[in-house]
Short mmCIF file of C-alpha atoms in Angstrom, two decimals:
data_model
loop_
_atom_site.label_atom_id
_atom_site.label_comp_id
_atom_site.label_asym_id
_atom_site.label_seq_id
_atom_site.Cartn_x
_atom_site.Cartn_y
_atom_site.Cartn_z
CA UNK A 263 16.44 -26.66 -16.55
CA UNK A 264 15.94 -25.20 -13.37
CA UNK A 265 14.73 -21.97 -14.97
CA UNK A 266 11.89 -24.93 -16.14
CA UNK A 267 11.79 -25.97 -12.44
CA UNK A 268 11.52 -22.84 -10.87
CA UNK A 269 8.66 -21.54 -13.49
CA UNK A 270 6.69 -25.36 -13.11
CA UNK A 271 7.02 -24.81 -9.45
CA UNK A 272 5.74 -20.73 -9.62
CA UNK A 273 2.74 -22.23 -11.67
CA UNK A 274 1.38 -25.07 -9.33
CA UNK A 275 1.24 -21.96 -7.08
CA UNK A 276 -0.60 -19.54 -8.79
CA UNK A 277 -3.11 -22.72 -9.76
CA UNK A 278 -3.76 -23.34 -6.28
CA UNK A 279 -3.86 -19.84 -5.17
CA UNK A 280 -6.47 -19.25 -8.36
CA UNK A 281 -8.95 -22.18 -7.11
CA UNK A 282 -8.82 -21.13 -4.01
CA UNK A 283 -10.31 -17.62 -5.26
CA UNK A 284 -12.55 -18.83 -7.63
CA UNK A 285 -13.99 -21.76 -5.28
CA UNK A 286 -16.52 -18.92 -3.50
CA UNK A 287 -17.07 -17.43 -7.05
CA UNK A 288 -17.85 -20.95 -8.67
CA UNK A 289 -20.04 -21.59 -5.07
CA UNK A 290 -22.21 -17.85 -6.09
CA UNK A 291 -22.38 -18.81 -9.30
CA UNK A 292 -24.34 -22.15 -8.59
CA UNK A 293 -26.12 -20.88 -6.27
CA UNK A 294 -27.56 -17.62 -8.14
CA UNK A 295 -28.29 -19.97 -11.34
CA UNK A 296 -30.48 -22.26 -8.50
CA UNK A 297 -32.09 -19.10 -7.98
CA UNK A 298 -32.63 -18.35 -11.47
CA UNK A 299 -33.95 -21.17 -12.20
CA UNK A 300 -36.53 -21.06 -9.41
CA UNK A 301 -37.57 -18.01 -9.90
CA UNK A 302 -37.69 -18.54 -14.00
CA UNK A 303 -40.55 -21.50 -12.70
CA UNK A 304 -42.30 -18.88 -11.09
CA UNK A 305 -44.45 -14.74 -12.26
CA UNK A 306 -42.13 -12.13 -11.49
CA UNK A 307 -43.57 -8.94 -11.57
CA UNK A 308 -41.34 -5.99 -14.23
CA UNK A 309 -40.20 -4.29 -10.95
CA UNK A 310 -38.36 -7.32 -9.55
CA UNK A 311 -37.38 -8.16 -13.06
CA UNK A 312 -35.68 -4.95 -13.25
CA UNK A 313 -33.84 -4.93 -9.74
CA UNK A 314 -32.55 -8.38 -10.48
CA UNK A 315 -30.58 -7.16 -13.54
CA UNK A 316 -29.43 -3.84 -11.62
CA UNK A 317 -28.09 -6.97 -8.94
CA UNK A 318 -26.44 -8.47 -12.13
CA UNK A 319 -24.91 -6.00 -13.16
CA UNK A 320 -23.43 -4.69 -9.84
CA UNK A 321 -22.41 -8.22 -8.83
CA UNK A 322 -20.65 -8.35 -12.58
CA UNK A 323 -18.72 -5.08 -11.95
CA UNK A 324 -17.54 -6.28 -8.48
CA UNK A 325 -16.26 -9.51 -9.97
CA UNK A 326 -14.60 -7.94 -12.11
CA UNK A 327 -12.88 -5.71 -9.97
CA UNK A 328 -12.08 -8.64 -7.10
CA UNK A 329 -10.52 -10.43 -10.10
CA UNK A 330 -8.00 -7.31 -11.28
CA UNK A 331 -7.30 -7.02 -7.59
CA UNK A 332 -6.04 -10.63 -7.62
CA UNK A 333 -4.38 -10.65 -10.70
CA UNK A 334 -2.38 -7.94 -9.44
CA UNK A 335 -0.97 -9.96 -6.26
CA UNK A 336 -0.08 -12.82 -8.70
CA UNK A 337 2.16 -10.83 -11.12
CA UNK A 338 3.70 -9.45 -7.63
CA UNK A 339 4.02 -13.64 -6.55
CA UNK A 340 5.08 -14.30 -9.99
CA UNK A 341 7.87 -11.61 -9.50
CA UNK A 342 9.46 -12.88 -6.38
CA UNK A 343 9.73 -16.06 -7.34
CA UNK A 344 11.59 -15.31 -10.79
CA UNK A 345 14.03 -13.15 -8.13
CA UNK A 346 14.43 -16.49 -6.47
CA UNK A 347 15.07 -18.39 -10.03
CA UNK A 348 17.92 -16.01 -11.10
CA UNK A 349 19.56 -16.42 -7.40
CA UNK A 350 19.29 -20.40 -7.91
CA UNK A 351 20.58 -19.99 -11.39
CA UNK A 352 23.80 -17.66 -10.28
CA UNK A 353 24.45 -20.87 -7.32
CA UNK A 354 23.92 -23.72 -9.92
CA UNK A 355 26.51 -22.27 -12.39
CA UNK A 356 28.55 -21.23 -9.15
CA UNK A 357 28.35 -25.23 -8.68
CA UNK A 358 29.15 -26.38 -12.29
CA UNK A 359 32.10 -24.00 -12.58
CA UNK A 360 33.31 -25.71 -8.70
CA UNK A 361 33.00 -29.02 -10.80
CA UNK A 362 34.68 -28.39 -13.34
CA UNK A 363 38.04 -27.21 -11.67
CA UNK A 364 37.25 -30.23 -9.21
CA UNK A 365 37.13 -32.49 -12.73
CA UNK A 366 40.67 -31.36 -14.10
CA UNK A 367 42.22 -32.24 -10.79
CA UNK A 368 41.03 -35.16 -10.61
CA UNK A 369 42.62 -35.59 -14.23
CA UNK A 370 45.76 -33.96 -12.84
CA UNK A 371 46.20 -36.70 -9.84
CA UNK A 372 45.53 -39.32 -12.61
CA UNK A 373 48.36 -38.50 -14.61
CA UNK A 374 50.38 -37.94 -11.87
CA UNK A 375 49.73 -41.56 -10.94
CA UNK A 376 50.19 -43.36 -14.24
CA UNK A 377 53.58 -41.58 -13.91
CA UNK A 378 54.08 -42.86 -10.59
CA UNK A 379 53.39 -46.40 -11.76
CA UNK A 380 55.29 -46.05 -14.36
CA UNK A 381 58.30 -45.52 -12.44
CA UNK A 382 57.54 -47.90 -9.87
CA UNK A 383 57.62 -50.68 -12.76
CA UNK A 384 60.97 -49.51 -14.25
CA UNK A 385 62.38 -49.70 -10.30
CA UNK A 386 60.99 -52.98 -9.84
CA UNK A 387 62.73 -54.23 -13.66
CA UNK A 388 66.18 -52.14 -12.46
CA UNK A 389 65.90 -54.28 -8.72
CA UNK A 390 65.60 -57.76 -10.90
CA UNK A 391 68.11 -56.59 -13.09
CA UNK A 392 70.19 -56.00 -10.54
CA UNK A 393 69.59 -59.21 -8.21
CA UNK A 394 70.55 -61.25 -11.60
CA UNK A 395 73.31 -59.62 -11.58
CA UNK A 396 73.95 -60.36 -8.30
CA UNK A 397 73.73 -63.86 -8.92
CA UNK A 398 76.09 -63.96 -11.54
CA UNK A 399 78.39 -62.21 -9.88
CA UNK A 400 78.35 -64.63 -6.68
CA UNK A 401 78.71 -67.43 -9.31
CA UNK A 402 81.51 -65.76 -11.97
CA UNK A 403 83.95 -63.97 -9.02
CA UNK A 404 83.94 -63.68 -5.34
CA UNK A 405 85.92 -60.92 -5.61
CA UNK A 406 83.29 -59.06 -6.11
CA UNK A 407 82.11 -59.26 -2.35
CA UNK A 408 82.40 -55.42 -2.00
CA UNK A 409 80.55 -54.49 -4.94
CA UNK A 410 77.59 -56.58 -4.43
CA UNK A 411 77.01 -55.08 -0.52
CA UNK A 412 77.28 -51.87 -2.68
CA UNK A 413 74.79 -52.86 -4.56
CA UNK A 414 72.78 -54.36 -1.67
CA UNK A 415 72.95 -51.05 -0.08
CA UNK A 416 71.75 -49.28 -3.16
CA UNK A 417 68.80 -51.84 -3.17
CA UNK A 418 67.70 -50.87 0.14
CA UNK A 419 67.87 -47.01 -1.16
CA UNK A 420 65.56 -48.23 -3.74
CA UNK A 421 63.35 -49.92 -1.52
CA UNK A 422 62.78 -47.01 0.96
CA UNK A 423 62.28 -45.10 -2.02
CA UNK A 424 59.63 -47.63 -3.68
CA UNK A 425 57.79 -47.64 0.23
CA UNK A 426 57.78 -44.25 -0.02
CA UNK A 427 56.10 -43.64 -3.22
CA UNK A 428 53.73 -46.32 -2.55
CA UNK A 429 52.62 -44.31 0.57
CA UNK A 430 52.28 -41.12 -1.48
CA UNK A 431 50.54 -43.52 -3.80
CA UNK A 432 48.21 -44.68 -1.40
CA UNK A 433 47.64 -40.25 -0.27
CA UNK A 434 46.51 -39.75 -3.61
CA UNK A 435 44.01 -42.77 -4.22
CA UNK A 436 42.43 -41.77 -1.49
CA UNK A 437 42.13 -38.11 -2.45
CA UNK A 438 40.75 -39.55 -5.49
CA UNK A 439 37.92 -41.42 -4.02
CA UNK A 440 36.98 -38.44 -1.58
CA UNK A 441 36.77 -36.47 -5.04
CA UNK A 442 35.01 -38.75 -6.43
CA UNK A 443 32.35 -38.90 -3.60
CA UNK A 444 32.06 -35.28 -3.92
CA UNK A 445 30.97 -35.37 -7.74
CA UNK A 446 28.30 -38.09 -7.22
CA UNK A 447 26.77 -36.02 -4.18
CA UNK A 448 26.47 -32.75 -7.28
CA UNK A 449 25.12 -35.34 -9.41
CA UNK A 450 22.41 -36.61 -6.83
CA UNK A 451 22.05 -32.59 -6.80
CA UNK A 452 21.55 -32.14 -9.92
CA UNK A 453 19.13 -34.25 -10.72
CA UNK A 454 17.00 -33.60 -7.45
CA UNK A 455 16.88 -29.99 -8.82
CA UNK A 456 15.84 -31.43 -12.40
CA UNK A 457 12.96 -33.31 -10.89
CA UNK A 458 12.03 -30.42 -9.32
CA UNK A 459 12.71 -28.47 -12.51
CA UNK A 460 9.99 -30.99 -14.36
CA UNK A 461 7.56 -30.17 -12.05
CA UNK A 462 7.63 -26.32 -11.92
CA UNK A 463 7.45 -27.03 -15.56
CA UNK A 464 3.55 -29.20 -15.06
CA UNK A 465 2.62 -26.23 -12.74
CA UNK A 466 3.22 -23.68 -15.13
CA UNK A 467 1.25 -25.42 -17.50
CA UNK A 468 -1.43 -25.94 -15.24
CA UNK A 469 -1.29 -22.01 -14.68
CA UNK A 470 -1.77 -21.41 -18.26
CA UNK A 471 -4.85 -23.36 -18.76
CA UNK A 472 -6.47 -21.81 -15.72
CA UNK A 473 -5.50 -18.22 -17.04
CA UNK A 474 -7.22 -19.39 -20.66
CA UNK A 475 -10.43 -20.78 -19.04
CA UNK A 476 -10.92 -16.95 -16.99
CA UNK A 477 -10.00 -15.10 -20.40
CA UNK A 478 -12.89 -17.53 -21.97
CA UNK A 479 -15.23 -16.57 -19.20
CA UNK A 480 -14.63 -12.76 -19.89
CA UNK A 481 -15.05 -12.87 -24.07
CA UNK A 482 -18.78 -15.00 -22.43
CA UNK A 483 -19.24 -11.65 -20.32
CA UNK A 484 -18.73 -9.55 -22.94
CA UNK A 485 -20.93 -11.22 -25.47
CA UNK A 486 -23.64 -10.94 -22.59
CA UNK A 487 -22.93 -7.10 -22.16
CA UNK A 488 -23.70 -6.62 -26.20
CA UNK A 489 -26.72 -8.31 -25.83
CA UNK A 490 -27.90 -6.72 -23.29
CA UNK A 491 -27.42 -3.42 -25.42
CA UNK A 492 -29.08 -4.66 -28.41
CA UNK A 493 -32.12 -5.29 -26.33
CA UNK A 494 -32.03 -1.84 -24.78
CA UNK A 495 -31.52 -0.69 -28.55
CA UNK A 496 -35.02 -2.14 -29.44
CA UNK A 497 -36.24 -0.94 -26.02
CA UNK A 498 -35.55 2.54 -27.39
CA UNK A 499 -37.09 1.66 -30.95
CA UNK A 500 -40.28 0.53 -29.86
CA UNK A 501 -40.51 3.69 -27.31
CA UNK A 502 -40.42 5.75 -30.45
CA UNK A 503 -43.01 3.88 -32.37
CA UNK A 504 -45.12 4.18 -28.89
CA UNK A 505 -44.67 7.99 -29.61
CA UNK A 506 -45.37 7.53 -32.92
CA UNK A 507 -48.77 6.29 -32.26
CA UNK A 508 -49.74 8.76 -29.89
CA UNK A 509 -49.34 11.28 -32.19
CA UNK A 510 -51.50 9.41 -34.09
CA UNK A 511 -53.74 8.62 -31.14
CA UNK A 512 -53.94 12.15 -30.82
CA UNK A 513 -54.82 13.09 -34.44
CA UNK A 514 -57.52 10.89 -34.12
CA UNK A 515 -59.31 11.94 -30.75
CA UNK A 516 -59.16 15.76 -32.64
CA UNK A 517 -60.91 14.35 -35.42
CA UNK A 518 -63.51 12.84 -33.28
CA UNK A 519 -63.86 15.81 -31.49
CA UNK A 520 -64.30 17.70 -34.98
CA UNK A 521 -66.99 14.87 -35.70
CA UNK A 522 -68.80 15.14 -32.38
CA UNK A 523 -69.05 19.12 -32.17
CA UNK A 524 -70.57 18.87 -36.05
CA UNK A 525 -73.27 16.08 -34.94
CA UNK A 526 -73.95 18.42 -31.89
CA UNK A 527 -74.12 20.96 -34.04
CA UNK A 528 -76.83 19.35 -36.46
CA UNK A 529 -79.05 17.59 -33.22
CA UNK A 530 -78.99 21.30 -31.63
CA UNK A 531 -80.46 22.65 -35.27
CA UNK A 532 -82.66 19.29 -35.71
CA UNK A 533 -83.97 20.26 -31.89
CA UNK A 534 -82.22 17.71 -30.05
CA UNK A 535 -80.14 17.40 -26.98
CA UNK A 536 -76.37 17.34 -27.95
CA UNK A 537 -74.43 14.14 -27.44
CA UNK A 538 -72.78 14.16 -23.96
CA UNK A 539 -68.70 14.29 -24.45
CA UNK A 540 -67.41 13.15 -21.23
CA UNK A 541 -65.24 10.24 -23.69
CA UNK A 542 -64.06 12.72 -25.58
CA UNK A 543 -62.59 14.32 -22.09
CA UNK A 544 -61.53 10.96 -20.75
CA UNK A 545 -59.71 10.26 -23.80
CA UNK A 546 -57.97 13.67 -23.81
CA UNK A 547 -56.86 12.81 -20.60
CA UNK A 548 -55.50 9.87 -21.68
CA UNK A 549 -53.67 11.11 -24.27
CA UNK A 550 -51.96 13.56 -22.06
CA UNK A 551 -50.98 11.57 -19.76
CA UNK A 552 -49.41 8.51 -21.65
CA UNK A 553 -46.71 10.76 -22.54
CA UNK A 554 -45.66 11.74 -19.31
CA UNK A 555 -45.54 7.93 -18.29
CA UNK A 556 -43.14 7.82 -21.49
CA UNK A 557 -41.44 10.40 -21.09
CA UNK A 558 -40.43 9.02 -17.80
CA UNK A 559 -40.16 5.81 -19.38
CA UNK A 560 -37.10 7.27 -21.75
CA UNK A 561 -35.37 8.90 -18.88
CA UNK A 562 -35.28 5.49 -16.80
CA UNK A 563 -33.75 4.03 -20.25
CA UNK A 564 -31.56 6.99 -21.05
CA UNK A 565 -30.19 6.52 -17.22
CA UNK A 566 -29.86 2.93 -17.78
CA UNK A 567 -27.82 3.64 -20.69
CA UNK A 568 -25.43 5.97 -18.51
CA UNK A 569 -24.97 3.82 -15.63
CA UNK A 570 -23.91 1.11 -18.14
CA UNK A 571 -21.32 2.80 -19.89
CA UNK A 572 -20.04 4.26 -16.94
CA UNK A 573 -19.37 0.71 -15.04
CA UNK A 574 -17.92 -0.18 -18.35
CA UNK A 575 -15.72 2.70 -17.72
CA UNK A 576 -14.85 1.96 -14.03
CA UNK A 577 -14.02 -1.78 -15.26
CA UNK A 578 -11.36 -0.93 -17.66
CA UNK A 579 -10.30 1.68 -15.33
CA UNK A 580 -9.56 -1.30 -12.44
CA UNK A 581 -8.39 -3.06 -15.47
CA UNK A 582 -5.32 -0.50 -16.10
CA UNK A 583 -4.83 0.40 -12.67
CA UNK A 584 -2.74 -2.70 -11.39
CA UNK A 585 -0.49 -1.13 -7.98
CA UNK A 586 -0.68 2.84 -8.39
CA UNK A 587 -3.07 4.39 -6.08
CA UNK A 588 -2.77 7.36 -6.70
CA UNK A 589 -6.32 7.78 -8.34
CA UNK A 590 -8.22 5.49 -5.87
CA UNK A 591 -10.54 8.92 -4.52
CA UNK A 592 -11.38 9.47 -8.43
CA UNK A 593 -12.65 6.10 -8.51
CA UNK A 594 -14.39 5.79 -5.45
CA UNK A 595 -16.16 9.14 -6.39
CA UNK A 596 -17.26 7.25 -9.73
CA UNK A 597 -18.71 4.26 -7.76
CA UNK A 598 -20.25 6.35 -5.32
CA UNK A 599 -22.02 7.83 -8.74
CA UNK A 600 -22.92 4.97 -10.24
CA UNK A 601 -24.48 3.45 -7.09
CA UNK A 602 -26.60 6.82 -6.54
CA UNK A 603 -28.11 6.65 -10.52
CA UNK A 604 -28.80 3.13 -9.65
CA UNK A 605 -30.80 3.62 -6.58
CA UNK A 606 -32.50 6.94 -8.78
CA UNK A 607 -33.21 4.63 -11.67
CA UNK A 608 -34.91 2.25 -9.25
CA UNK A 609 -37.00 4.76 -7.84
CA UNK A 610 -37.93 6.24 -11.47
CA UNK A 611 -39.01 2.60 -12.49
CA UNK A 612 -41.05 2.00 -9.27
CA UNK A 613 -42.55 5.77 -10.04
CA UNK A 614 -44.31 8.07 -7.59
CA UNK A 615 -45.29 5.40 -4.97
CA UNK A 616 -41.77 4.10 -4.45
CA UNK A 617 -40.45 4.04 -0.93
CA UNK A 618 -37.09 5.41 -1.85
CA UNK A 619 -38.65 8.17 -2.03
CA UNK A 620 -39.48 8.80 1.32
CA UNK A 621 -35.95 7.32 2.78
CA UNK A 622 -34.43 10.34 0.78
CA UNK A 623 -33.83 13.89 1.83
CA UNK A 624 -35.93 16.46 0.73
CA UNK A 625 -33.23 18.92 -0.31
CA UNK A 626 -29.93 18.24 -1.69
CA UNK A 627 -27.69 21.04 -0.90
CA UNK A 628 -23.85 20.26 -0.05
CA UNK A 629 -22.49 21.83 3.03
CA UNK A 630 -18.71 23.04 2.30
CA UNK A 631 -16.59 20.37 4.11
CA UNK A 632 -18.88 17.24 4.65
CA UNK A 633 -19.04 14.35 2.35
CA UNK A 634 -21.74 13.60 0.38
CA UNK A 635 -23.49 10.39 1.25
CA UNK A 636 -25.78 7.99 -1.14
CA UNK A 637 -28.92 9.60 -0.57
CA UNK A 638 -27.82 12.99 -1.23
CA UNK A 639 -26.41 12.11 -4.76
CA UNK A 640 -29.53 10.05 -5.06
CA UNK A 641 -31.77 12.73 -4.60
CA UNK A 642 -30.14 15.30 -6.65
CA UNK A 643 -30.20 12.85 -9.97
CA UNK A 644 -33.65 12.23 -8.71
CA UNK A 645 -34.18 16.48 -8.47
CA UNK A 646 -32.55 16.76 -12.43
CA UNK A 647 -33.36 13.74 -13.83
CA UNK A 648 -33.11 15.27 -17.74
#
């Protein structure tokens, strides 16, 4: 029972301790989906669009890292306090074996006492046995003077003897009550601890619902995570079909070329001026160019792709790594690498014009001994971005 107690009492905590962490996440929360929905009533333009998931997602992969970080003090918590349930468990045993030798004396000192009383009653039958005696004696001889001051004086033995065991009597009643007192202050003990047993018992429970509603919240996060691939999955199909057609794009500006060199062909033999091909040029140019812009287009999405899996791979890292520290520069590293592809990816987006470009260094080279800041890794994905 006070096992119950103890664990009731360890859950109240951690539910308490748990809304007072997720209060500021709850108050985020409501505020970004105020924002969302603002900004849902009004154009955004594809570059914003795209920032505000790269915020989403780096706001996602420091939640989830705040939350391992707290999950980790409260199995620590939830560890001291089972320390402190097996100490109360070793006293309240302590106490019931105390009780239980305090019990059979108790039974001891009763026996003791019926025997007591028993005796006292067969003295008190022996003194009126005797004082009839005495009476017929006085009545039947007076001879027998002597022998009944004998007897008086043997009464009086009795007597001191009966005063005597009514005064050890007396001793042990009142040891008996003092015991007695003792075993109703452990009872008042025991069942203060039960009560408090009953509600460790409603905290834990309260724990348990708490620690079901964040496991919901993460299968919700997940789900979210897989749709967000599928979309980037029919991102990549319809970048191929885009490359389809400009191969057929292509085809057909050759044939038209084919067509227009034959027509100049026949107005130059007919004897007149050729047709001027300055559409045909522009739409060459075209052409070339539209697969630059996707080719950049697939890099930003093949990026994407990388800086996705490798949160993913950060998470469950934070996920696994509960108190060792021994690989925390490893993992800052990988942060520090997934921040820099994010900040190259938003550059890549924004294309040419973007002013990351100009807040970055123009060469990336690593001097042996310094640490490599953001912009450096920034512009070196930036310099190789196949």
């Amino acid at each position: 029972m006070i096992q119950y107690a103890l664990l009731f009492g360890l859950g109240f905590l951690t539910a308490a301790f748990l809304v007072f962490l997720i209060s500021p996440a709850v108050h985020r929360r409501i505020v970004w989906y105020t924002e969302n929905r603002m900004r849902a009533t009004m154009p955004l333009s594809p570059q914003e669009v795209r920032a505000q998931k790269d915020m989403v997602r780096a706001l996602y992969a420091a939640e989830n890292a705040r939350t391992t970080q707290d999950l980790a003090r409260e199995r620590e918590k939830s560890l001291s306090l089972q320390l402190k349930h097996d100490s109360i468990a070793l006293d309240a045993g302590r106490f019931a074996s105390e009780i239980s030798a305090l019990q059979g004396q108790i039974s001891d000192m009763s026996v003791e006492a019926a025997e007591l009383r028993s005796s006292l009653r067969k003295d008190e039958n022996y003194i009126s046995q005797l004082k009839t005696n005495l009476h017929v004696s006085e009545q039947s001889n007076a001879s027998k003077d002597a022998e009944l001051e004998a007897q008086r004086g043997r009464l009086n033995k009795l007597a001191e003897q009966t005063d005597t065991l009514k005064i050890d009597l007396a001793a042990r009643v009142t040891e008996i009550e003092s015991l007695n007192f003792k075993s109703n202050a452990v009872r008042d003990e025991r069942d203060n601890l039960r009560q408090d047993v009953d509600l460790l018992q409603k905290r834990a429970r309260e724990a348990e619902q708490k620690l079901s509603q964040q496991e919901h919240m993460v299968i919700r996060l997940e789900d979210k995570a897989a749709r967000d691939t599928a979309s980037l999955a029919d991102k990549d199909t319809l970048l191929g079909r885009s490359k389809q057609e400009i191969t057929k794009l292509k085809e057909q500006v050759k044939a038209a070329n084919a067509d227009l060199r034959k027509a100049n062909r026949a107005l130059r033999s007919a004897g007149l001026p050729p047709l001027s091909d300055e559409t045909a040029a522009e739409e060459l140019a075209n052409a070339d160019t539209m697969p630059t812009e996707l080719d950049t287009a697939a890099v930003a999405a093949r990026l994407s792709d990388e800086v996705r899996k490798r949160s993913a791979v950060v998470s469950e890292q934070l996920l696994k790594a509960k108190s060792d520290s021994s690989g925390d520069g490893a993992m800052r590293e990988e942060i520090a690498g997934i921040a820099a592809s994010m900040v190259a990816l938003t550059a890549i987006n924004e294309g040419p014009t973007s002013p990351i470009r100009d807040l970055l260094p123009e060469t990336s080279e690593e001097k042996e001994g310094e640490r490599i800041n953001l912009a450096q890794r920034a512009a070196t994905i930036l310099s190789e971005p196949g």
